[in-house]
mmCIF file of C-alpha atoms and ligand atoms in Angstrom:
data_model
loop_
_atom_site.group_PDB
_atom_site.id
_atom_site.type_symbol
_atom_site.label_atom_id
_atom_site.label_comp_id
_atom_site.label_asym_id
_atom_site.label_seq_id
_atom_site.Cartn_x
_atom_site.Cartn_y
_atom_site.Cartn_z
ATOM 1 C CA MET A 515 42.195 23.586 -23.543
ATOM 2 C CA ARG A 516 39.671 26.369 -24.217
ATOM 3 C CA ASP A 517 36.432 26.202 -22.453
ATOM 4 C CA ARG A 518 34.001 24.198 -24.178
ATOM 5 C CA VAL A 519 31.481 26.414 -25.998
ATOM 6 C CA ASP A 520 28.222 25.874 -28.325
ATOM 7 C CA LEU A 521 30.039 25.227 -31.603
ATOM 8 C CA ALA A 522 27.325 26.138 -33.748
ATOM 9 C CA ASP A 523 27.091 29.763 -31.642
ATOM 10 C CA SER A 524 30.611 30.230 -31.874
ATOM 11 C CA LEU A 525 30.928 29.203 -36.021
ATOM 12 C CA ALA A 526 28.145 31.538 -36.581
ATOM 13 C CA ASP A 527 30.669 34.595 -35.477
ATOM 14 C CA LEU A 528 33.145 33.559 -37.897
ATOM 15 C CA PRO A 529 33.278 34.672 -41.400
ATOM 16 C CA PRO A 530 32.247 32.049 -44.056
ATOM 17 C CA LEU A 531 34.901 29.706 -44.659
ATOM 18 C CA SER A 532 36.752 29.770 -48.154
ATOM 19 C CA ASN A 533 36.686 27.010 -51.084
ATOM 20 C CA HIS A 534 39.919 25.874 -50.004
ATOM 21 C CA CYS A 535 38.082 25.077 -46.369
ATOM 22 C CA ALA A 536 35.657 22.799 -48.466
ATOM 23 C CA VAL A 537 35.298 19.297 -46.988
ATOM 24 C CA LEU A 538 36.549 16.265 -48.764
ATOM 25 C CA VAL A 539 33.612 13.725 -49.060
ATOM 26 C CA VAL A 540 34.655 10.055 -49.934
ATOM 27 C CA GLN A 541 32.384 6.877 -50.046
ATOM 28 C CA HIS A 542 34.827 4.510 -51.220
ATOM 29 C CA VAL A 543 37.613 2.693 -48.878
ATOM 30 C CA VAL A 544 40.269 3.757 -51.841
ATOM 31 C CA ASP A 545 39.896 6.896 -51.762
ATOM 32 C CA ALA A 546 39.876 7.194 -47.842
ATOM 33 C CA LEU A 547 43.759 6.076 -47.449
ATOM 34 C CA PRO A 548 46.260 8.743 -46.873
ATOM 35 C CA ARG A 549 48.445 9.464 -49.357
ATOM 36 C CA SER A 550 52.245 8.651 -49.414
ATOM 37 C CA ASN A 551 53.063 12.371 -48.255
ATOM 38 C CA ALA A 552 50.631 12.061 -45.695
ATOM 39 C CA ARG A 553 50.019 14.753 -42.691
ATOM 40 C CA CYS A 554 49.267 14.013 -39.255
ATOM 41 C CA ARG A 555 45.353 12.858 -39.310
ATOM 42 C CA VAL A 556 43.161 12.628 -36.666
ATOM 43 C CA LEU A 557 40.091 10.810 -36.563
ATOM 44 C CA VAL A 558 36.363 11.343 -35.148
ATOM 45 C CA PRO A 559 34.271 8.450 -35.658
ATOM 46 C CA THR A 560 30.530 8.938 -35.797
ATOM 47 C CA MET A 561 27.204 7.720 -36.857
ATOM 48 C CA GLY A 562 26.370 11.001 -38.067
ATOM 49 C CA ALA A 563 23.176 13.458 -36.640
ATOM 50 C CA LEU A 564 25.967 15.822 -35.599
ATOM 51 C CA HIS A 565 25.582 17.877 -32.659
ATOM 52 C CA ARG A 566 27.520 19.687 -30.229
ATOM 53 C CA GLY A 567 28.864 16.652 -28.590
ATOM 54 C CA HIS A 568 30.549 15.774 -31.914
ATOM 55 C CA GLY A 569 31.286 19.041 -32.683
ATOM 56 C CA GLU A 570 33.603 19.190 -29.433
ATOM 57 C CA LEU A 571 35.477 15.979 -30.515
ATOM 58 C CA ILE A 572 35.944 17.879 -33.829
ATOM 59 C CA ARG A 573 37.481 20.798 -32.048
ATOM 60 C CA VAL A 574 39.719 18.475 -29.840
ATOM 61 C CA ALA A 575 40.952 16.641 -33.248
ATOM 62 C CA ARG A 576 41.754 19.589 -34.662
ATOM 63 C CA GLU A 577 43.747 20.965 -31.717
ATOM 64 C CA ALA A 578 45.542 17.751 -31.614
ATOM 65 C CA ALA A 579 46.044 17.594 -35.490
ATOM 66 C CA GLY A 580 47.674 20.881 -35.618
ATOM 67 C CA ARG A 581 47.566 23.912 -38.256
ATOM 68 C CA SER A 582 49.394 21.096 -40.781
ATOM 69 C CA GLY A 583 47.390 18.203 -39.508
ATOM 70 C CA GLU A 584 44.249 16.504 -41.045
ATOM 71 C CA VAL A 585 40.773 15.977 -39.335
ATOM 72 C CA ALA A 586 38.827 13.223 -40.499
ATOM 73 C CA VAL A 587 35.001 12.553 -39.379
ATOM 74 C CA SER A 588 33.623 9.080 -40.395
ATOM 75 C CA ILE A 589 29.584 8.737 -40.733
ATOM 76 C CA PHE A 590 28.456 5.264 -40.290
ATOM 77 C CA VAL A 591 25.284 3.925 -39.041
ATOM 78 C CA ASN A 592 26.833 0.542 -38.339
ATOM 79 C CA PRO A 593 24.623 -2.233 -38.719
ATOM 80 C CA LEU A 594 26.556 -4.635 -36.782
ATOM 81 C CA GLN A 595 26.219 -2.568 -33.595
ATOM 82 C CA PHE A 596 22.373 -2.528 -33.310
ATOM 83 C CA ALA A 597 20.106 -5.348 -32.083
ATOM 84 C CA PRO A 598 17.791 -6.947 -34.503
ATOM 85 C CA GLY A 599 14.632 -4.757 -34.192
ATOM 86 C CA GLY A 600 16.783 -1.773 -32.763
ATOM 87 C CA ASP A 601 16.846 1.673 -33.989
ATOM 88 C CA TYR A 602 19.045 0.866 -36.979
ATOM 89 C CA GLU A 603 16.712 1.494 -39.614
ATOM 90 C CA LYS A 604 14.903 4.810 -38.174
ATOM 91 C CA TYR A 605 18.556 6.142 -36.714
ATOM 92 C CA PRO A 606 18.497 9.952 -38.040
ATOM 93 C CA ARG A 607 20.597 10.376 -41.211
ATOM 94 C CA PRO A 608 20.380 14.166 -41.953
ATOM 95 C CA GLU A 609 23.177 14.058 -44.839
ATOM 96 C CA ASP A 610 22.861 17.831 -45.816
ATOM 97 C CA ALA A 611 22.825 19.025 -42.261
ATOM 98 C CA ASP A 612 26.122 16.753 -41.549
ATOM 99 C CA ASP A 613 27.655 17.917 -44.403
ATOM 100 C CA GLU A 614 27.101 21.681 -43.731
ATOM 101 C CA PHE A 615 28.169 20.914 -39.865
ATOM 102 C CA CYS A 616 31.300 19.311 -41.283
ATOM 103 C CA ARG A 617 32.026 22.338 -43.422
ATOM 104 C CA GLN A 618 31.736 24.553 -40.764
ATOM 105 C CA ALA A 619 33.605 22.745 -38.198
ATOM 106 C CA GLY A 620 36.590 22.950 -40.582
ATOM 107 C CA VAL A 621 36.785 19.068 -41.136
ATOM 108 C CA ASP A 622 39.203 17.990 -44.061
ATOM 109 C CA LEU A 623 37.685 14.502 -44.972
ATOM 110 C CA LEU A 624 34.321 13.105 -44.014
ATOM 111 C CA PHE A 625 34.198 9.197 -44.708
ATOM 112 C CA ARG A 626 30.778 8.072 -45.436
ATOM 113 C CA PRO A 627 30.627 4.350 -46.880
ATOM 114 C CA THR A 628 27.706 2.469 -47.477
ATOM 115 C CA ALA A 629 27.182 -0.810 -45.718
ATOM 116 C CA GLY A 630 28.034 -2.793 -48.718
ATOM 117 C CA GLU A 631 31.232 -0.708 -48.843
ATOM 118 C CA MET A 632 32.190 -1.629 -45.325
ATOM 119 C CA TYR A 633 31.089 -5.357 -45.111
ATOM 120 C CA ALA A 634 31.396 -7.595 -47.781
ATOM 121 C CA ALA A 635 28.474 -10.015 -48.519
ATOM 122 C CA ASP A 636 30.176 -13.194 -46.695
ATOM 123 C CA PHE A 637 31.813 -11.013 -43.705
ATOM 124 C CA SER A 638 33.344 -13.530 -41.566
ATOM 125 C CA ILE A 639 36.052 -11.968 -39.062
ATOM 126 C CA ALA A 640 34.913 -9.915 -36.221
ATOM 127 C CA VAL A 641 36.981 -8.443 -33.053
ATOM 128 C CA ASP A 642 35.806 -9.769 -29.810
ATOM 129 C CA GLU A 643 36.785 -8.191 -26.218
ATOM 130 C CA HIS A 644 35.897 -10.287 -23.270
ATOM 131 C CA LEU A 645 36.442 -8.581 -19.982
ATOM 132 C CA LEU A 646 34.733 -5.291 -20.394
ATOM 133 C CA ALA A 647 32.237 -5.954 -23.042
ATOM 134 C CA ASN A 648 29.966 -7.932 -21.079
ATOM 135 C CA VAL A 649 29.092 -5.851 -18.353
ATOM 136 C CA LEU A 650 26.577 -2.543 -18.333
ATOM 137 C CA GLU A 651 25.817 -1.720 -22.052
ATOM 138 C CA GLY A 652 27.322 -5.377 -23.284
ATOM 139 C CA LYS A 653 25.213 -6.861 -21.032
ATOM 140 C CA SER A 654 21.647 -5.115 -21.897
ATOM 141 C CA ARG A 655 23.196 -5.180 -25.697
ATOM 142 C CA PRO A 656 24.577 -8.447 -26.312
ATOM 143 C CA GLY A 657 27.037 -8.030 -29.434
ATOM 144 C CA HIS A 658 27.368 -4.441 -29.666
ATOM 145 C CA PHE A 659 30.833 -3.966 -28.617
ATOM 146 C CA ARG A 660 31.480 -6.667 -30.876
ATOM 147 C CA GLY A 661 30.073 -4.563 -33.552
ATOM 148 C CA VAL A 662 31.799 -1.369 -32.414
ATOM 149 C CA CYS A 663 35.192 -3.173 -31.933
ATOM 150 C CA THR A 664 34.740 -4.409 -35.351
ATOM 151 C CA VAL A 665 33.892 -1.361 -37.180
ATOM 152 C CA VAL A 666 36.593 0.907 -35.221
ATOM 153 C CA ALA A 667 38.994 -1.428 -36.326
ATOM 154 C CA LYS A 668 38.438 -1.442 -39.736
ATOM 155 C CA LEU A 669 37.873 2.474 -39.793
ATOM 156 C CA PHE A 670 41.496 2.508 -37.968
ATOM 157 C CA ASN A 671 42.716 0.344 -40.910
ATOM 158 C CA ILE A 672 41.065 2.315 -43.694
ATOM 159 C CA LEU A 673 41.523 5.878 -42.300
ATOM 160 C CA ALA A 674 45.262 4.878 -40.952
ATOM 161 C CA PRO A 675 44.731 7.920 -38.183
ATOM 162 C CA ASP A 676 47.477 8.955 -35.858
ATOM 163 C CA ALA A 677 44.966 9.578 -33.168
ATOM 164 C CA ALA A 678 41.255 8.832 -32.613
ATOM 165 C CA VAL A 679 38.783 11.086 -30.565
ATOM 166 C CA PHE A 680 36.127 9.611 -28.340
ATOM 167 C CA GLY A 681 33.642 11.064 -25.744
ATOM 168 C CA GLU A 682 33.238 10.303 -21.961
ATOM 169 C CA LYS A 683 29.715 9.905 -22.272
ATOM 170 C CA ASP A 684 30.259 6.325 -23.941
ATOM 171 C CA PHE A 685 32.818 5.906 -21.192
ATOM 172 C CA GLN A 686 32.485 1.777 -21.753
ATOM 173 C CA GLN A 687 33.107 2.041 -25.413
ATOM 174 C CA LEU A 688 36.306 4.380 -24.702
ATOM 175 C CA ALA A 689 37.745 1.998 -22.202
ATOM 176 C CA ILE A 690 37.031 -1.043 -24.567
ATOM 177 C CA ILE A 691 38.578 1.043 -27.587
ATOM 178 C CA ARG A 692 41.879 1.694 -25.453
ATOM 179 C CA ARG A 693 42.056 -1.820 -24.631
ATOM 180 C CA MET A 694 41.802 -2.936 -28.084
ATOM 181 C CA VAL A 695 44.254 -0.374 -29.202
ATOM 182 C CA ARG A 696 46.801 -2.104 -26.468
ATOM 183 C CA ASP A 697 45.927 -5.717 -27.258
ATOM 184 C CA LEU A 698 46.033 -5.600 -31.214
ATOM 185 C CA ASN A 699 49.029 -2.800 -31.455
ATOM 186 C CA PHE A 700 47.474 -0.344 -33.415
ATOM 187 C CA PRO A 701 49.825 2.520 -33.512
ATOM 188 C CA ILE A 702 47.085 5.167 -32.777
ATOM 189 C CA GLU A 703 46.586 7.653 -29.831
ATOM 190 C CA ILE A 704 43.132 7.502 -28.276
ATOM 191 C CA ILE A 705 41.793 10.950 -26.755
ATOM 192 C CA GLY A 706 38.926 10.917 -24.640
ATOM 193 C CA VAL A 707 36.634 13.925 -24.239
ATOM 194 C CA PRO A 708 34.433 15.202 -21.553
ATOM 195 C CA THR A 709 30.385 14.719 -22.050
ATOM 196 C CA VAL A 710 28.806 17.806 -23.634
ATOM 197 C CA ARG A 711 25.765 18.780 -22.072
ATOM 198 C CA GLU A 712 22.589 20.400 -22.587
ATOM 199 C CA ALA A 713 21.500 23.583 -20.048
ATOM 200 C CA ASP A 714 19.470 21.139 -18.270
ATOM 201 C CA GLY A 715 22.150 18.515 -17.788
ATOM 202 C CA LEU A 716 21.179 16.266 -20.401
ATOM 203 C CA ALA A 717 23.714 14.563 -22.481
ATOM 204 C CA CYS A 718 23.771 15.934 -26.116
ATOM 205 C CA SER A 719 22.564 12.757 -28.154
ATOM 206 C CA SER A 720 21.597 12.002 -31.683
ATOM 207 C CA ARG A 721 18.752 10.312 -30.062
ATOM 208 C CA ASN A 722 17.377 12.903 -28.197
ATOM 209 C CA GLN A 723 15.392 14.067 -30.960
ATOM 210 C CA TYR A 724 12.979 10.868 -30.464
ATOM 211 C CA LEU A 725 12.038 12.408 -27.467
ATOM 212 C CA ASN A 726 8.784 14.017 -26.892
ATOM 213 C CA ARG A 727 8.262 16.879 -24.753
ATOM 214 C CA GLU A 728 7.436 15.323 -21.963
ATOM 215 C CA GLU A 729 10.020 12.961 -21.929
ATOM 216 C CA ARG A 730 12.580 15.401 -23.197
ATOM 217 C CA GLU A 731 11.707 17.212 -19.799
ATOM 218 C CA GLN A 732 11.968 14.345 -17.801
ATOM 219 C CA ALA A 733 15.096 13.155 -19.248
ATOM 220 C CA ALA A 734 17.190 15.977 -17.314
ATOM 221 C CA VAL A 735 16.349 13.719 -14.019
ATOM 222 C CA LEU A 736 19.238 11.330 -14.869
ATOM 223 C CA GLN A 737 22.320 13.872 -14.548
ATOM 224 C CA ARG A 738 20.611 15.227 -11.405
ATOM 225 C CA ALA A 739 20.484 11.798 -9.933
ATOM 226 C CA LEU A 740 24.035 11.048 -10.676
ATOM 227 C CA GLN A 741 25.071 14.124 -9.087
ATOM 228 C CA GLU A 742 23.132 13.715 -6.121
ATOM 229 C CA ALA A 743 24.919 10.302 -5.501
ATOM 230 C CA ARG A 744 28.206 12.460 -5.959
ATOM 231 C CA ARG A 745 27.119 14.997 -3.582
ATOM 232 C CA MET A 746 26.539 12.328 -1.131
ATOM 233 C CA VAL A 747 30.174 11.006 -1.679
ATOM 234 C CA GLU A 748 31.219 14.352 -0.853
ATOM 235 C CA LEU A 749 29.515 14.546 2.070
ATOM 236 C CA GLY A 750 31.013 11.292 3.088
ATOM 237 C CA ASP A 751 29.001 8.298 2.233
ATOM 238 C CA ARG A 752 31.028 5.567 0.527
ATOM 239 C CA SER A 753 28.298 3.085 0.131
ATOM 240 C CA PRO A 754 27.423 1.656 -3.241
ATOM 241 C CA GLU A 755 23.819 0.560 -2.249
ATOM 242 C CA GLU A 756 23.003 3.678 -0.571
ATOM 243 C CA LEU A 757 23.970 6.008 -3.080
ATOM 244 C CA ILE A 758 22.120 3.987 -6.110
ATOM 245 C CA THR A 759 19.247 3.499 -3.775
ATOM 246 C CA ALA A 760 19.000 7.489 -3.480
ATOM 247 C CA ALA A 761 20.009 8.106 -7.314
ATOM 248 C CA ALA A 762 17.218 5.676 -8.417
ATOM 249 C CA SER A 763 14.420 7.455 -5.997
ATOM 250 C CA LEU A 764 15.375 10.675 -7.603
ATOM 251 C CA ILE A 765 14.933 9.130 -10.905
ATOM 252 C CA ALA A 766 11.747 7.362 -10.138
ATOM 253 C CA THR A 767 10.250 10.955 -9.426
ATOM 254 C CA ALA A 768 9.905 11.090 -13.332
ATOM 255 C CA PRO A 769 7.018 8.694 -13.945
ATOM 256 C CA LEU A 770 8.100 8.333 -17.690
ATOM 257 C CA ALA A 771 11.646 6.922 -17.081
ATOM 258 C CA ARG A 772 12.655 3.302 -16.484
ATOM 259 C CA ILE A 773 15.872 2.277 -15.603
ATOM 260 C CA ASP A 774 17.476 -0.404 -17.443
ATOM 261 C CA TYR A 775 20.712 -0.290 -15.241
ATOM 262 C CA LEU A 776 22.045 1.782 -12.499
ATOM 263 C CA GLU A 777 25.828 0.832 -11.120
ATOM 264 C CA ILE A 778 28.741 1.999 -9.148
ATOM 265 C CA VAL A 779 31.500 0.824 -11.157
ATOM 266 C CA ASN A 780 35.637 1.244 -10.886
ATOM 267 C CA VAL A 781 36.803 2.814 -14.244
ATOM 268 C CA GLU A 782 39.525 0.598 -15.405
ATOM 269 C CA THR A 783 37.594 -2.529 -14.634
ATOM 270 C CA LEU A 784 34.095 -1.519 -15.099
ATOM 271 C CA GLN A 785 33.646 -4.052 -12.030
ATOM 272 C CA PRO A 786 31.111 -3.129 -9.095
ATOM 273 C CA VAL A 787 32.895 -1.605 -6.294
ATOM 274 C CA ALA A 788 32.458 -2.344 -2.687
ATOM 275 C CA ASN A 789 33.310 0.853 -1.288
ATOM 276 C CA VAL A 790 33.279 4.517 -3.090
ATOM 277 C CA GLY A 791 36.684 5.453 -3.992
ATOM 278 C CA PRO A 792 38.511 7.836 -6.584
ATOM 279 C CA ASP A 793 38.168 5.443 -9.171
ATOM 280 C CA SER A 794 34.443 4.724 -9.006
ATOM 281 C CA LEU A 795 31.789 6.066 -11.469
ATOM 282 C CA ILE A 796 28.163 5.926 -11.538
ATOM 283 C CA ALA A 797 26.283 4.581 -15.333
ATOM 284 C CA VAL A 798 22.895 4.565 -15.943
ATOM 285 C CA ALA A 799 20.847 3.362 -18.738
ATOM 286 C CA ALA A 800 17.500 4.105 -18.987
ATOM 287 C CA PHE A 801 14.421 4.386 -21.149
ATOM 288 C CA PHE A 802 12.043 6.982 -21.607
ATOM 289 C CA GLY A 803 9.332 6.003 -23.776
ATOM 290 C CA GLN A 804 11.203 3.825 -26.550
ATOM 291 C CA THR A 805 14.228 5.915 -26.065
ATOM 292 C CA ARG A 806 17.305 4.504 -24.221
ATOM 293 C CA LEU A 807 19.576 7.026 -22.962
ATOM 294 C CA ILE A 808 22.833 6.583 -21.184
ATOM 295 C CA ASP A 809 24.944 8.950 -18.755
ATOM 296 C CA ASN A 810 27.625 8.582 -16.108
ATOM 297 C CA LEU A 811 29.522 10.772 -13.748
ATOM 298 C CA ARG A 812 32.780 10.173 -11.808
ATOM 299 C CA LEU A 813 32.257 10.391 -8.115
ATOM 300 C CA SER A 814 35.204 11.745 -6.872
HETATM 301 P P1 AMP B 2079 27.554 8.401 -31.863
HETATM 302 O O1 AMP B 2079 27.991 9.597 -32.926
HETATM 303 O O2 AMP B 2079 26.489 8.707 -31.289
HETATM 304 O O3 AMP B 2079 28.230 7.212 -32.281
HETATM 305 O O4 AMP B 2079 28.936 9.387 -31.176
HETATM 306 C C1 AMP B 2079 30.168 9.297 -31.812
HETATM 307 C C2 AMP B 2079 31.344 9.801 -30.854
HETATM 308 O O5 AMP B 2079 30.537 11.020 -30.033
HETATM 309 C C3 AMP B 2079 31.493 8.668 -29.486
HETATM 310 O O6 AMP B 2079 32.594 8.994 -29.335
HETATM 311 C C4 AMP B 2079 30.428 9.670 -28.351
HETATM 312 O O7 AMP B 2079 31.290 9.123 -27.415
HETATM 313 C C5 AMP B 2079 30.581 11.080 -28.981
HETATM 314 N N1 AMP B 2079 29.616 11.680 -28.164
HETATM 315 C C6 AMP B 2079 28.218 11.461 -28.520
HETATM 316 N N2 AMP B 2079 27.735 12.465 -27.652
HETATM 317 C C7 AMP B 2079 28.933 12.912 -26.589
HETATM 318 C C8 AMP B 2079 28.403 14.253 -26.091
HETATM 319 N N3 AMP B 2079 27.299 14.492 -25.698
HETATM 320 N N4 AMP B 2079 29.575 14.683 -25.419
HETATM 321 C C9 AMP B 2079 30.894 13.883 -25.791
HETATM 322 N N5 AMP B 2079 30.931 13.035 -26.819
HETATM 323 C C10 AMP B 2079 29.919 12.563 -27.313
#
């Protein structure tokens, strides 16, 4: 895999794509199914407002699909995974910019359904995960992973990909999707992609655009705090309590930050660890004003 690069910068150097590379944009489920002579298809599920993180997922999807394969991106702001009163209504939906992003990234198929296309008015079946979904994000956002699993299962059925690409930024989501694929026998390979960051370490996110200037400046403290925990591990500290205290003190230097959770868990079980080991990960969620950001880092 080549080094991660700024997709927008790297694409700027390329000659314009020919019409041959136009993205097929479809809204309806019937048009999204692969044809009978289908090529290998790799799916990147997103909620749009595409940024460099999504660009990296698309690049990895293209690599996995190969020259003859097809890269499909879905853009769907899934109402089922937002809490009542959450940011569902105000979530950014820059359709033209997303179309152009997909075109420049060489996406073959863009599936952008409406909520009505995805959910019948009397929709009554959902997918629940019971072991991994109740901690961390699931504890703070009850019902969130039911929404995620349900929509991803539907996208897998609708688009029938051979593989699907997800970001490690949402590492709990990635773990739960891997579990769903295993437990429900989806014949789909799941590919994880490391988190893409801004120059100051802040993880790229569609929600970063909600931040005002001060919040944006202070948000970089999250990654610095996680890095500090990793530095302590490298120096031999194995105590989750000490690492969490140190990381929390660093976050507290940013007056606009309000921690939702800060935990050290096993990457497989997502349960808190008694001692930091090779499978430990530190995860944080914090508010800056109204905006809730998440990040995580493997500790060794
Ligand atoms: P979203 O549109 O926020 O639902 O994200 C769609 C996919 O992009 C998910 O698999 C995310 O984990 C992934 N993603 C979002 N931000 C990043 C990032 N900064 N680096 C890598 N993957 C990301």
